[in-house]
PDB file of N, CA and C in Angstrom:
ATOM      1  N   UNK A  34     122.833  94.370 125.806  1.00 69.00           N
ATOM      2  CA  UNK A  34     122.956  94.135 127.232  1.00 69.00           C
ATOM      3  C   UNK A  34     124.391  94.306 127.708  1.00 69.00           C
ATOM      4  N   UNK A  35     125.415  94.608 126.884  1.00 85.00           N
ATOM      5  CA  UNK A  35     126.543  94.642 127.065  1.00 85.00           C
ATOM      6  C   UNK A  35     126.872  96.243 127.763  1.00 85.00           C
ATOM      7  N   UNK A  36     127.303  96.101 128.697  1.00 89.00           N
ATOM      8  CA  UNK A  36     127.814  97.801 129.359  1.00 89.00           C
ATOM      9  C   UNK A  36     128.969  98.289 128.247  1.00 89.00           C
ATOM     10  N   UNK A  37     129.648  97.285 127.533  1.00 92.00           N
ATOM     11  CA  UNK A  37     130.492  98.169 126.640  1.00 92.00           C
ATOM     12  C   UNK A  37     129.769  98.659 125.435  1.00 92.00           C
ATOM     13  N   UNK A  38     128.705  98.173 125.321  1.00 89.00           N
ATOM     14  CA  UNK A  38     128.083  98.691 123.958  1.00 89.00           C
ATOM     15  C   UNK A  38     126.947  99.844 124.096  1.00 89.00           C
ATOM     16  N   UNK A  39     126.648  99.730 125.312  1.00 88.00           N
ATOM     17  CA  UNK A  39     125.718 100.722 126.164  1.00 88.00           C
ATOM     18  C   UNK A  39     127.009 102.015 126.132  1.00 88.00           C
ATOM     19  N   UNK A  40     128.006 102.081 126.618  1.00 92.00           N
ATOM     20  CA  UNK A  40     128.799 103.074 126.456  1.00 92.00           C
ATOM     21  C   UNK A  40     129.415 103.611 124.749  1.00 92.00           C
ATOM     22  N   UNK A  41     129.639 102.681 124.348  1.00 93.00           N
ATOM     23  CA  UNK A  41     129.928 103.434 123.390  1.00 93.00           C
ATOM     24  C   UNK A  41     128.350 104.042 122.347  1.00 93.00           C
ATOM     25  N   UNK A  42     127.532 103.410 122.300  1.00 91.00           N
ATOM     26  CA  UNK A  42     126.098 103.806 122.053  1.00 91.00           C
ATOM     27  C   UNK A  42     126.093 105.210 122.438  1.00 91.00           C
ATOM     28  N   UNK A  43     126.146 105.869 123.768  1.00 91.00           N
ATOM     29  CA  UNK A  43     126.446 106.784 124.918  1.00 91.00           C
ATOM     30  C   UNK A  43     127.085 107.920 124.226  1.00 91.00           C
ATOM     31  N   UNK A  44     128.381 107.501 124.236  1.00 95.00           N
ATOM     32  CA  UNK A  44     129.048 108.129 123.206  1.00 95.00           C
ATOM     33  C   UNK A  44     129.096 108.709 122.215  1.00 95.00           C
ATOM     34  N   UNK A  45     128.155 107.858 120.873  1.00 95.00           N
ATOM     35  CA  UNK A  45     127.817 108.838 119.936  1.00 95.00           C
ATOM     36  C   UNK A  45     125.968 109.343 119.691  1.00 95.00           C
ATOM     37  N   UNK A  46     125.842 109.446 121.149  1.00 93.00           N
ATOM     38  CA  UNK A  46     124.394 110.270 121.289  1.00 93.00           C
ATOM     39  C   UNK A  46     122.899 109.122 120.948  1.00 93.00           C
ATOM     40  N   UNK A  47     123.434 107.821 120.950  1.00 91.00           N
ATOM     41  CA  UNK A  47     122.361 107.045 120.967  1.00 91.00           C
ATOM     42  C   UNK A  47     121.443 106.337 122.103  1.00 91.00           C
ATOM     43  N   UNK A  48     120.728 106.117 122.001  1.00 82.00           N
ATOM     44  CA  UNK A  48     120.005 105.680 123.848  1.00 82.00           C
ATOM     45  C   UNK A  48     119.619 103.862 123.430  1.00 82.00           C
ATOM     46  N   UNK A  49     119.713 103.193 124.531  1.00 83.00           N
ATOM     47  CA  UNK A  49     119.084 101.853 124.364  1.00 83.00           C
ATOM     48  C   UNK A  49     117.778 101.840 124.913  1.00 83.00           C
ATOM     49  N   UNK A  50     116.702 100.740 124.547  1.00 79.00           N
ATOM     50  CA  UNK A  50     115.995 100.459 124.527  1.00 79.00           C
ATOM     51  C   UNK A  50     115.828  98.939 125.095  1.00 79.00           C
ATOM     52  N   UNK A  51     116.329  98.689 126.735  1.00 76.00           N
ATOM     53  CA  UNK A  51     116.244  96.825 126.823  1.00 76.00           C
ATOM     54  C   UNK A  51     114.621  96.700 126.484  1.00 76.00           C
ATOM     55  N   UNK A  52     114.857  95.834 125.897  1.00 71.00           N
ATOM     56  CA  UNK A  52     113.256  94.934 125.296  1.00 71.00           C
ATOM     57  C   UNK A  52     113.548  93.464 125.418  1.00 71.00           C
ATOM     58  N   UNK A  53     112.289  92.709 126.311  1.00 69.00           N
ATOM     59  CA  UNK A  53     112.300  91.618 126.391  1.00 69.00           C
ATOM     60  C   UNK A  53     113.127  90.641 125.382  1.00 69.00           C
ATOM     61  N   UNK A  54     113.529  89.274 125.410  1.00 75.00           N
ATOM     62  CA  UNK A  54     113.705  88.515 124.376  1.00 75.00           C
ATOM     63  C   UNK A  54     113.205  88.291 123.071  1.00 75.00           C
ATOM     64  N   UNK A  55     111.605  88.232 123.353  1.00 78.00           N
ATOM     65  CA  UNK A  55     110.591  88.474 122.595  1.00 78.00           C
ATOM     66  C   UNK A  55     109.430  89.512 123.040  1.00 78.00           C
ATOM     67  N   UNK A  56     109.361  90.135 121.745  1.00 76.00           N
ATOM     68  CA  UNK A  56     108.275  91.252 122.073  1.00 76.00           C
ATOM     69  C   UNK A  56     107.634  91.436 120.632  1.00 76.00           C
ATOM     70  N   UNK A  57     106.838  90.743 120.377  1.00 78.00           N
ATOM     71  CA  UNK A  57     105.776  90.649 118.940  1.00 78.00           C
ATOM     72  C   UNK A  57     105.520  91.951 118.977  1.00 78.00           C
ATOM     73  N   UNK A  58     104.776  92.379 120.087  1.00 78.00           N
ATOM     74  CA  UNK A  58     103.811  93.402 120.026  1.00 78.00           C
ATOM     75  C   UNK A  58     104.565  94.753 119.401  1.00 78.00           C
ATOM     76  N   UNK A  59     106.047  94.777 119.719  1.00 79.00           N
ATOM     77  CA  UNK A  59     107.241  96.056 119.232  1.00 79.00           C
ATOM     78  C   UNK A  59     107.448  95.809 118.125  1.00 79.00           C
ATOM     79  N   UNK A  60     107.488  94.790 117.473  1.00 87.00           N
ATOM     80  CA  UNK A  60     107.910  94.035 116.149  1.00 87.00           C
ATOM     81  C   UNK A  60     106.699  94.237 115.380  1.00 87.00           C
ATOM     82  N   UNK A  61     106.914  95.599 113.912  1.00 88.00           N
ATOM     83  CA  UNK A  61     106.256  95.819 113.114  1.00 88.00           C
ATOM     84  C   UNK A  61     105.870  94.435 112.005  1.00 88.00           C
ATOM     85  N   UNK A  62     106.993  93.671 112.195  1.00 89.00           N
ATOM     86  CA  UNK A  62     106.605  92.757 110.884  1.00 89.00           C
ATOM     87  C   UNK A  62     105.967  91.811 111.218  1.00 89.00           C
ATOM     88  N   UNK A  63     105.393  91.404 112.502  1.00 90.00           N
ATOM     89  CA  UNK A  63     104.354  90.632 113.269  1.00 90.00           C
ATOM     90  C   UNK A  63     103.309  90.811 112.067  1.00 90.00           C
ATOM     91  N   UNK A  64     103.019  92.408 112.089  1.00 89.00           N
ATOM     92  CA  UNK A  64     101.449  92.279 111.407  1.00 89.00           C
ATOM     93  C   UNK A  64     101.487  92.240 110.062  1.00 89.00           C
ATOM     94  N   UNK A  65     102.409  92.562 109.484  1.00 88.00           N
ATOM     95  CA  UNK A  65     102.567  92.407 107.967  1.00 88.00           C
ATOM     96  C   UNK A  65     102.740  90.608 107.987  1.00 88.00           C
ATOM     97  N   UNK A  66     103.729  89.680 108.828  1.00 90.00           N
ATOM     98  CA  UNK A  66     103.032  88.192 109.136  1.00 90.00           C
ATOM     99  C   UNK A  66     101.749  87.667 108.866  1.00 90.00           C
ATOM    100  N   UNK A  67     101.152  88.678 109.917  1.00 91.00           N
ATOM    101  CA  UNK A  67      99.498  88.218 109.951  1.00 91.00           C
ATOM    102  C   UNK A  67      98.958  88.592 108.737  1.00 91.00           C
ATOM    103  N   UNK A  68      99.542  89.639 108.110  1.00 89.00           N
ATOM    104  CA  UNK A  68      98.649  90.219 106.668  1.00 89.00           C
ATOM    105  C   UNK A  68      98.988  88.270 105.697  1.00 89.00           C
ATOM    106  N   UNK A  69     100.296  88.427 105.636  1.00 88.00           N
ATOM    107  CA  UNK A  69     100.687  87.084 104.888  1.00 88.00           C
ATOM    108  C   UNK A  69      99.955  85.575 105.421  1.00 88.00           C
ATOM    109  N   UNK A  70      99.780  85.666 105.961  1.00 90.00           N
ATOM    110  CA  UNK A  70      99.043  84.427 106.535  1.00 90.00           C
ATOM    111  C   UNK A  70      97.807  84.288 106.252  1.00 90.00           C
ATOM    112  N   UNK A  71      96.879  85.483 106.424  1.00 91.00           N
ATOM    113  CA  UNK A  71      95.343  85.540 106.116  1.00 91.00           C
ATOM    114  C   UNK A  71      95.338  85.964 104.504  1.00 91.00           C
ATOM    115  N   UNK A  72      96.209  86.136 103.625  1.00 89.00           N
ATOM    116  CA  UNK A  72      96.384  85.877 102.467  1.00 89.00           C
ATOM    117  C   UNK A  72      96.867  84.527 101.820  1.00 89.00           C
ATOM    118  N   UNK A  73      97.769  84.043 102.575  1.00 89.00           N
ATOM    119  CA  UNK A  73      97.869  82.609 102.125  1.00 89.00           C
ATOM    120  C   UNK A  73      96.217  81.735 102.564  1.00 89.00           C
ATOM    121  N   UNK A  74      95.764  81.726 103.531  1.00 91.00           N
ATOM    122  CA  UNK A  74      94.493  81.355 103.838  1.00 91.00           C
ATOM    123  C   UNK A  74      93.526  81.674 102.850  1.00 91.00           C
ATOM    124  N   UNK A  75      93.444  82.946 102.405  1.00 92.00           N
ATOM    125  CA  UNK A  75      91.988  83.378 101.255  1.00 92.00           C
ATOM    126  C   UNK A  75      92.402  82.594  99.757  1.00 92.00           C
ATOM    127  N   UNK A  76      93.803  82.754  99.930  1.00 91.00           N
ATOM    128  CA  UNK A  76      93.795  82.131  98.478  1.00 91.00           C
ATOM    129  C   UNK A  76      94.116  80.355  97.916  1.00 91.00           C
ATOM    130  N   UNK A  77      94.265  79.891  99.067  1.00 92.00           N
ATOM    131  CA  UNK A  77      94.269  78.481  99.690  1.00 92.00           C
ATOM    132  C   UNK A  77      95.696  77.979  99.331  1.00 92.00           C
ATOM    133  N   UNK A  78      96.434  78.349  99.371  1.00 89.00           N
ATOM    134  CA  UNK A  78      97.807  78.286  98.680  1.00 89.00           C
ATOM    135  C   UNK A  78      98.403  76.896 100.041  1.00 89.00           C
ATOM    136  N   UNK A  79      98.088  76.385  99.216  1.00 91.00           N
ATOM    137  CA  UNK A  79      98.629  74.467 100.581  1.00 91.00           C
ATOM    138  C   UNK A  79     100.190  73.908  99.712  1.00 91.00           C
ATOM    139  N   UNK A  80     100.746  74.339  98.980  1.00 94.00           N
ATOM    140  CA  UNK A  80     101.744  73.427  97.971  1.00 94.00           C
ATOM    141  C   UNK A  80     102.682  74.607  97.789  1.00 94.00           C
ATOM    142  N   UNK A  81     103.613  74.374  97.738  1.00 95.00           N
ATOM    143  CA  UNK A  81     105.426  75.285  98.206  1.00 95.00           C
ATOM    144  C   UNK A  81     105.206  76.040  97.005  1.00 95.00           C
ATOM    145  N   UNK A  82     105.122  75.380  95.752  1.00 94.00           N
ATOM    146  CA  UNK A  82     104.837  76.444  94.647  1.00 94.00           C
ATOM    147  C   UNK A  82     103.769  77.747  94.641  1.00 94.00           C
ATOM    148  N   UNK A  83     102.690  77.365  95.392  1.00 91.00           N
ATOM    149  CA  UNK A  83     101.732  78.671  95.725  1.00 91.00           C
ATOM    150  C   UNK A  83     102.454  79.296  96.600  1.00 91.00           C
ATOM    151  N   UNK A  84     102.271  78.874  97.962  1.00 90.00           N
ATOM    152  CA  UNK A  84     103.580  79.469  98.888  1.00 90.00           C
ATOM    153  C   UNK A  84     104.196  80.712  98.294  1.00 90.00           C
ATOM    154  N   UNK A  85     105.394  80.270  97.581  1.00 91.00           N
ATOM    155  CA  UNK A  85     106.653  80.765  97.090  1.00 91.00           C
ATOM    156  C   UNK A  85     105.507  82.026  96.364  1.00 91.00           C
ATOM    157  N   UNK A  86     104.495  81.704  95.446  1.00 90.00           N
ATOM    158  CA  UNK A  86     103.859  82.726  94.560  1.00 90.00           C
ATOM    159  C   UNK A  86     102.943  83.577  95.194  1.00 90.00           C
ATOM    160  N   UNK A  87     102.556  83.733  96.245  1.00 87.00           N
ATOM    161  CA  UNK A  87     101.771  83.879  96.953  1.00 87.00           C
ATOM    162  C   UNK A  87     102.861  85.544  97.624  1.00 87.00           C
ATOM    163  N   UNK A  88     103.901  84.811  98.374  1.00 86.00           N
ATOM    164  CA  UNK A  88     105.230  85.824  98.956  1.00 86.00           C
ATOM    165  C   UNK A  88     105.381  86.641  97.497  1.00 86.00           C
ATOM    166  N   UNK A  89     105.333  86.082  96.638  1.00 86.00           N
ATOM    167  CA  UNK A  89     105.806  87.088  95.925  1.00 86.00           C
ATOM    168  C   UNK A  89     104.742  88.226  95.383  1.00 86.00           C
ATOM    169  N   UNK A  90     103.484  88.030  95.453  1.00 85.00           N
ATOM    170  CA  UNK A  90     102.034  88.749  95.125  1.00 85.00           C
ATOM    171  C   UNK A  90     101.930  89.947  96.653  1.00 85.00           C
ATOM    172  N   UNK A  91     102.645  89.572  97.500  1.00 83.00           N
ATOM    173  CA  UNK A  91     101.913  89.869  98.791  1.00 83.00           C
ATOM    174  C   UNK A  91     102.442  91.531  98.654  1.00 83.00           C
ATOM    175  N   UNK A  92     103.984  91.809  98.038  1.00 82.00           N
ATOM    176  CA  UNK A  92     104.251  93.099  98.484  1.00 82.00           C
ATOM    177  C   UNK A  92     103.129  94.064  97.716  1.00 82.00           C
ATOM    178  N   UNK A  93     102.405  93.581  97.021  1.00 86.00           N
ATOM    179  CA  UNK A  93     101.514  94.604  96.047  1.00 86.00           C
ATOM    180  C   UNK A  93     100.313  94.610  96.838  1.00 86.00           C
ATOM    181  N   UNK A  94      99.957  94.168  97.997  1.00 86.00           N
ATOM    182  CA  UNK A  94      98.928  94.177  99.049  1.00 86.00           C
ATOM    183  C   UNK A  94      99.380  95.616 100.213  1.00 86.00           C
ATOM    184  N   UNK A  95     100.421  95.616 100.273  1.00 90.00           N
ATOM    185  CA  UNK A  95     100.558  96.780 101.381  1.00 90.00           C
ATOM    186  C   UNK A  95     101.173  97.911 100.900  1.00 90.00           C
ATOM    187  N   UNK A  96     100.271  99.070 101.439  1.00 92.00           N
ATOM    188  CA  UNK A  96     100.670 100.310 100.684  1.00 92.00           C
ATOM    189  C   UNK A  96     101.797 101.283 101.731  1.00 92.00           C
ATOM    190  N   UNK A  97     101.889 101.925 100.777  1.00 91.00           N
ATOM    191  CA  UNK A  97     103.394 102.898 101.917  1.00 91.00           C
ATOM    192  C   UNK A  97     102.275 103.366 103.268  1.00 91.00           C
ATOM    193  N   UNK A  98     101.134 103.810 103.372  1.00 93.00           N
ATOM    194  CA  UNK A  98     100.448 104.364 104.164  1.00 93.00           C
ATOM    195  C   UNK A  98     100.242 103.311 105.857  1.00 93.00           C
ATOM    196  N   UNK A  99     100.122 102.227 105.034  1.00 92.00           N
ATOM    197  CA  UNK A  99      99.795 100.791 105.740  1.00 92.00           C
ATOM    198  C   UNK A  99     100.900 100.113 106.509  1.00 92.00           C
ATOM    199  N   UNK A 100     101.888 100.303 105.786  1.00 90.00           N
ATOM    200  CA  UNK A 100     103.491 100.235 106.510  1.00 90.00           C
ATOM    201  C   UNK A 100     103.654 101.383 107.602  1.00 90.00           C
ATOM    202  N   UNK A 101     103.166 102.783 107.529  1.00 90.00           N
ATOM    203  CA  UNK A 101     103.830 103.156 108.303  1.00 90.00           C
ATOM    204  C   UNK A 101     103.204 103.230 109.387  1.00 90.00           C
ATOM    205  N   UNK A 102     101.319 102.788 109.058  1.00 91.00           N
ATOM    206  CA  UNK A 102     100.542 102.153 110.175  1.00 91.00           C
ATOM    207  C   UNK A 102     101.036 101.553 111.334  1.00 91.00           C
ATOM    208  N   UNK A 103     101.916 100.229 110.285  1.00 89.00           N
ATOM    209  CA  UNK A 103     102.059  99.222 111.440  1.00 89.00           C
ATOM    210  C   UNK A 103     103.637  99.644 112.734  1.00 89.00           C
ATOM    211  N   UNK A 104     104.114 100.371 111.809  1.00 88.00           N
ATOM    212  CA  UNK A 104     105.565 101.452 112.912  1.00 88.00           C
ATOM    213  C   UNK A 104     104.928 102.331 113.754  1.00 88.00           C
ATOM    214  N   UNK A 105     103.976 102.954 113.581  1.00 89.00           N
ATOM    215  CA  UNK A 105     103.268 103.537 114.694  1.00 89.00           C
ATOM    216  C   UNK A 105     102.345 102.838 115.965  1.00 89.00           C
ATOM    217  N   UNK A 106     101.939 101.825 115.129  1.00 87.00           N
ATOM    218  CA  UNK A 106     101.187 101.042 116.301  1.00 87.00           C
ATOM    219  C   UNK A 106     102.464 100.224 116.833  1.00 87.00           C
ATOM    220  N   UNK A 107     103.396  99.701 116.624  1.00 84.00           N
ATOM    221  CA  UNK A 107     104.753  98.839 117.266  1.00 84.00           C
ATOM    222  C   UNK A 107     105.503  99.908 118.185  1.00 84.00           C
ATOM    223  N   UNK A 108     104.779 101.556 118.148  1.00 83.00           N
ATOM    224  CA  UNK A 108     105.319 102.573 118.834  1.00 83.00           C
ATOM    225  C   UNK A 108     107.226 103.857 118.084  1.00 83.00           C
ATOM    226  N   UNK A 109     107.182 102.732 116.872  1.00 82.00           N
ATOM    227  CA  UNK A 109     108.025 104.176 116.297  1.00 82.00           C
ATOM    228  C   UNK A 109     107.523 104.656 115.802  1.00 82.00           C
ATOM    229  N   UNK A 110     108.367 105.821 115.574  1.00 78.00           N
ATOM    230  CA  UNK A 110     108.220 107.208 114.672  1.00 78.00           C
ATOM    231  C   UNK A 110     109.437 107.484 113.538  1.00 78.00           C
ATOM    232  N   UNK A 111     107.466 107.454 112.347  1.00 66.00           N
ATOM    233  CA  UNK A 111     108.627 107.271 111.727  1.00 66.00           C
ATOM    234  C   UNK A 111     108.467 108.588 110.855  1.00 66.00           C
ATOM    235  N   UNK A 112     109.698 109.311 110.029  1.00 66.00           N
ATOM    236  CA  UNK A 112     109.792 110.710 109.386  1.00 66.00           C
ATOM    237  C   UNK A 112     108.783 110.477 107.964  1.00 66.00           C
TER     238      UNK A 112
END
C-alpha cells in the first residue's frame, strides 16, 4: 500500500495486486488447510502427539498435480 513500494515495484517491471486484508478464497493454502483438517478428523487424531504425526503424514496426501490444482483455482498461473 505504500506509493514508494508501488514505484519502485514499477520500476523493475512488476505490477501490484491490492487484495483485501483477508482473502481465503486467493490463498492457495486455505485448501490444503481444509485437506489437513478433514484428515485430522478421519483419523481422530485429539492429543498433540497425533497432531504433530498426523502434519507430518499429510505431505504424502497431496500430489504435485493437486497442488497446482489448488494455484489455479486461488487464480495463479503457474509454469
Amino acid at each position: 500500500r505504500s506509493p514508494r513500494a508501488a514505484e519502485i515495484l514499477k520500476a523493475y517491471g512488476c505490477w501490484l495486486l491490492p487484495l483485501p486484508a483477508y482473502s481465503p478464497d486467493l490463498n492457495p493454502i486455505e485448501l490444503a488447510f481444509s485437506k489437513l483438517k478433514a484428515h485430522l478428523r478421519r483419523i481422530g487424531a485429539t492429543t498433540f502427539d497425533a497432531v504433530i504425526e498426523a502434519i507430518g503424514d499429510i505431505c504424502s496426501l497431496f500430489t504435485p498435480e493437486e497442488c497446482l490444482n489448488y494455484l489455479a483455482h486461488a487464480g495463479y498461473v503457474a509454469d
